Structure formats: C-alpha cells, structure tokens
Short mmCIF file of C-alpha atoms in Angstrom, two decimals:
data_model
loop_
_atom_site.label_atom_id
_atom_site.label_comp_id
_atom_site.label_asym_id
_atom_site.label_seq_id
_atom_site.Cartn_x
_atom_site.Cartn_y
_atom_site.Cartn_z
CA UNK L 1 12.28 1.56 -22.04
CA UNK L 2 10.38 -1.32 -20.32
CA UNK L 3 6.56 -0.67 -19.33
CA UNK L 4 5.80 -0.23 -15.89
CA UNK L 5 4.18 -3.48 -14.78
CA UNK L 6 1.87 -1.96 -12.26
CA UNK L 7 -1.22 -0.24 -13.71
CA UNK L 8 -4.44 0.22 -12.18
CA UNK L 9 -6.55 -2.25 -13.62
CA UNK L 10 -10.84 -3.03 -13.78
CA UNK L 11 -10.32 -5.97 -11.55
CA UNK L 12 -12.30 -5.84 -9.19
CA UNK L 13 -11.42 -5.52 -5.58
CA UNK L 14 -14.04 -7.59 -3.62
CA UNK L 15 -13.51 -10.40 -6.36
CA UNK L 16 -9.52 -10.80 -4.92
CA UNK L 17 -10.57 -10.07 -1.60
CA UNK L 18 -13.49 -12.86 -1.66
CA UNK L 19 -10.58 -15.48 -3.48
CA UNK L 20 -8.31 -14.18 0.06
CA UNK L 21 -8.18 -18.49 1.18
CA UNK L 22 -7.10 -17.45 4.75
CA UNK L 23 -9.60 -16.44 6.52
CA UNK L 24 -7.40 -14.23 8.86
CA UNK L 25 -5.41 -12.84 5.86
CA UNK L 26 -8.97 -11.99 3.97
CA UNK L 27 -9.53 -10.43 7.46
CA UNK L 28 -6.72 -8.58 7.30
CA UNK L 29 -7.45 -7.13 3.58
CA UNK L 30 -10.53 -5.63 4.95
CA UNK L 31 -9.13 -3.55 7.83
CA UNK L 32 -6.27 -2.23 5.46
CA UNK L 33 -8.69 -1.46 2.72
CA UNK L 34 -10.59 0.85 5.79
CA UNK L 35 -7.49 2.00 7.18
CA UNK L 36 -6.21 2.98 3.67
CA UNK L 37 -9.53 4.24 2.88
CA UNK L 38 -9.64 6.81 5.72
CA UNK L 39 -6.37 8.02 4.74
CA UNK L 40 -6.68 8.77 1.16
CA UNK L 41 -10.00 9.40 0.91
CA UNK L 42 -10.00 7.54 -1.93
CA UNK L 43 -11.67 4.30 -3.07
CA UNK L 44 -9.85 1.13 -3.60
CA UNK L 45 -8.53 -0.23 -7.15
CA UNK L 46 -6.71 -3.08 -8.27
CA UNK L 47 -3.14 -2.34 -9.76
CA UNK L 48 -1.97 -5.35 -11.55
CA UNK L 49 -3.50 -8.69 -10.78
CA UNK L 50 -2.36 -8.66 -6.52
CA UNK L 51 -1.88 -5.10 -5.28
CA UNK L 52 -5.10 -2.90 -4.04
CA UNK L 53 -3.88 1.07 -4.11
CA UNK L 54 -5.56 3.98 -3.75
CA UNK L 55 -5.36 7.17 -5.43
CA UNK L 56 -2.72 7.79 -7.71
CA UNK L 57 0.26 9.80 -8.54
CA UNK L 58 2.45 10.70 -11.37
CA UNK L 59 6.58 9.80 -10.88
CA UNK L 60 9.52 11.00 -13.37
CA UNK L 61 12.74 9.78 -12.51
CA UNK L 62 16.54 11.15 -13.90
CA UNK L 63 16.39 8.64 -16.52
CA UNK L 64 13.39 9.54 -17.56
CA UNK L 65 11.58 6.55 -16.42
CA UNK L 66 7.95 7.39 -15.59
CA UNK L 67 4.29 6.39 -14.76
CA UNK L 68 1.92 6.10 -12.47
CA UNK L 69 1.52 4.45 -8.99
CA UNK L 70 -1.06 4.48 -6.46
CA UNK L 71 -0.28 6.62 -3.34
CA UNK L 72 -0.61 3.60 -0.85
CA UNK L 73 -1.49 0.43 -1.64
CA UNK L 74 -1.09 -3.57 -0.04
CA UNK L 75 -1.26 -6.79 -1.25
CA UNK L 76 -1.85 -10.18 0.77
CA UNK L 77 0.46 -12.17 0.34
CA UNK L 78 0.74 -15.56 1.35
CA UNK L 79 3.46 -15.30 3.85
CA UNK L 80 2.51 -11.90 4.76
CA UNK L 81 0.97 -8.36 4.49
CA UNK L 82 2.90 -6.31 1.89
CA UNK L 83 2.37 -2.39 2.33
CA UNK L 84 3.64 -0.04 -0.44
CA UNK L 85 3.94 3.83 -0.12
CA UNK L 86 4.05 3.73 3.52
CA UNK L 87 7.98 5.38 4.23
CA UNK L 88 7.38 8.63 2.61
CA UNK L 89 7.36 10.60 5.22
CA UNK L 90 10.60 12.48 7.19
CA UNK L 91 9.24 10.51 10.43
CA UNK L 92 8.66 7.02 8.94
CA UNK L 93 11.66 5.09 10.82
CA UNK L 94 10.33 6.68 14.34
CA UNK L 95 6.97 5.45 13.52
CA UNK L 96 8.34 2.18 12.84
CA UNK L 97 9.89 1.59 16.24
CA UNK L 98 6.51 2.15 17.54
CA UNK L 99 4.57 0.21 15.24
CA UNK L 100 5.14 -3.16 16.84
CA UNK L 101 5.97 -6.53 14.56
CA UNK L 102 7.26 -6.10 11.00
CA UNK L 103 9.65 -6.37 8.80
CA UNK L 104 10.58 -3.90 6.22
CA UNK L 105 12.24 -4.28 2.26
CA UNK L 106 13.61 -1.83 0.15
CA UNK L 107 10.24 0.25 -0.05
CA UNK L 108 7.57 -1.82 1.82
CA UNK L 109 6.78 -3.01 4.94
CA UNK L 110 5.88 -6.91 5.69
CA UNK L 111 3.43 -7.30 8.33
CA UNK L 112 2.25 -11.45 8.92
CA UNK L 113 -0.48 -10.28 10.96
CA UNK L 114 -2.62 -6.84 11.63
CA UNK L 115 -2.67 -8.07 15.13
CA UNK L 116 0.50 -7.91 15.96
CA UNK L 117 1.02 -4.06 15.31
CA UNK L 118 -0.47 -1.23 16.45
CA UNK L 119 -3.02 0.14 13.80
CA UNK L 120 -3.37 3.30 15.30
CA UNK L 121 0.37 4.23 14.17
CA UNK L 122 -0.39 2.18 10.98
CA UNK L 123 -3.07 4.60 10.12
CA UNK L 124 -0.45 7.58 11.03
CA UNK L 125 1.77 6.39 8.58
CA UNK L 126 -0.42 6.24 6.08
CA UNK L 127 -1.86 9.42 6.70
CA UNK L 128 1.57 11.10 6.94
CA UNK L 129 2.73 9.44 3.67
CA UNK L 130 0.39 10.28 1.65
CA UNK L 131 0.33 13.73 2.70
CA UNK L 132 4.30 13.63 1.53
CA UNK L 133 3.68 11.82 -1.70
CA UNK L 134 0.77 14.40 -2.29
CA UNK L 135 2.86 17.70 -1.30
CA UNK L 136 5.80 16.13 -3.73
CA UNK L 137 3.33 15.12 -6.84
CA UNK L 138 0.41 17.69 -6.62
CA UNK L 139 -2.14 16.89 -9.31
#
C-alpha cells in the first residue's frame, strides 16, 4: 500500500508564508493561520511542502488504509484559498449557504479571497469541525 503523501513536516511555516508572492494571498494566509489557530488551539505546521494544518488525527479506513492528517488545515494556492477538514460537521452545507463566495471539491472548500466570505461563519466551521473530527478520533 502506497504512503500517504501528506505528513507533517519541519518546514517551517513563516518561511512559506514569507515566499506567499501575492501580497493579498500572503494576507490571506495570516488571517486563516489566526482563525485556524483559535479553533484548534493548536499551533501551525507544515504538512508536505504547501498545506499548513493544525493538530492532528489518526484515520483507518475499510481497506485498511491509514495515517495521519491534520484536523484543519489550508494551503494558498495560486488561483485560490484551499481549506481542508472544514465539512465535518452534520451542519456544514447550512453553514455554507451562509458563508458567502466559494466553491467547494470533493472535501475542501476554494475560497479566491477572505474578503468575499464571511469569517465569522468561517471560524464556526472550523470550530464545529474540529469538534466532529475530535469526538470521532479521540486521542
């Protein structure tokens, strides 16, 4: 079975942020690393050379397929803001119709600028997800 590609790493996290060339984008990283922040309560790591996560938990699929993955994590992307661990919770979909501009993928949502949502329900989500990922994978 194939390694898991994303690892938590000793990069270090103001190093990518600093390299951010967009100025708004770099902006960007900072407020999600504070939002994030406030919602784990945990400090930011790099996972893999582009993603910023915090905390961690322990998956085990069917197949028997595991590792580890941070509990919410982002990475600034060129064309936009990619968020990771933000559905987990029952309410996620409700929270998105209130969250203002995105787009959403299989697991993340794609945000092009922090300005055009509202971060108050970005930080809810958060909050709420982790506290799912965290009742489902206690430590």
């Amino acid at each position: 079975m194939a390694d898991n590609k994303t690892k938590s790493t000793k990069l270090s996290v103001a190093a990518f942020i600093d390299a951010i060339k967009d100025p708004a984008r770099r902006a960007d990283a900072k407020v999600l690393i504070k939002l994030m922040q406030s919602a784990t309560g945990e400090k930011p790591r790099m996972w893999g050379p582009s993603i910023i996560g915090f905390g961690s938990y322990h998956y085990k699929y069917e197949s028997g397929r595991e590792g580890d993955m941070p509990l919410i994590g982002f990475s600034p992307r060129k064309a936009a803001n990619v968020l990771y661990g933000l559905r987990g919770s029952s309410d996620s979909d409700a929270q998105l119709a209130k969250l203002g501009k995105h787009t959403t993928g299989k697991g993340c949502l794609y945000i092009k600028k922090l300005a055009d949502v509202d971060q108050h329900v970005l930080g809810a989500m958060a909050v709420k997800s982790v506290a799912a990922v965290r009742a489902r994978s206690p430590r």
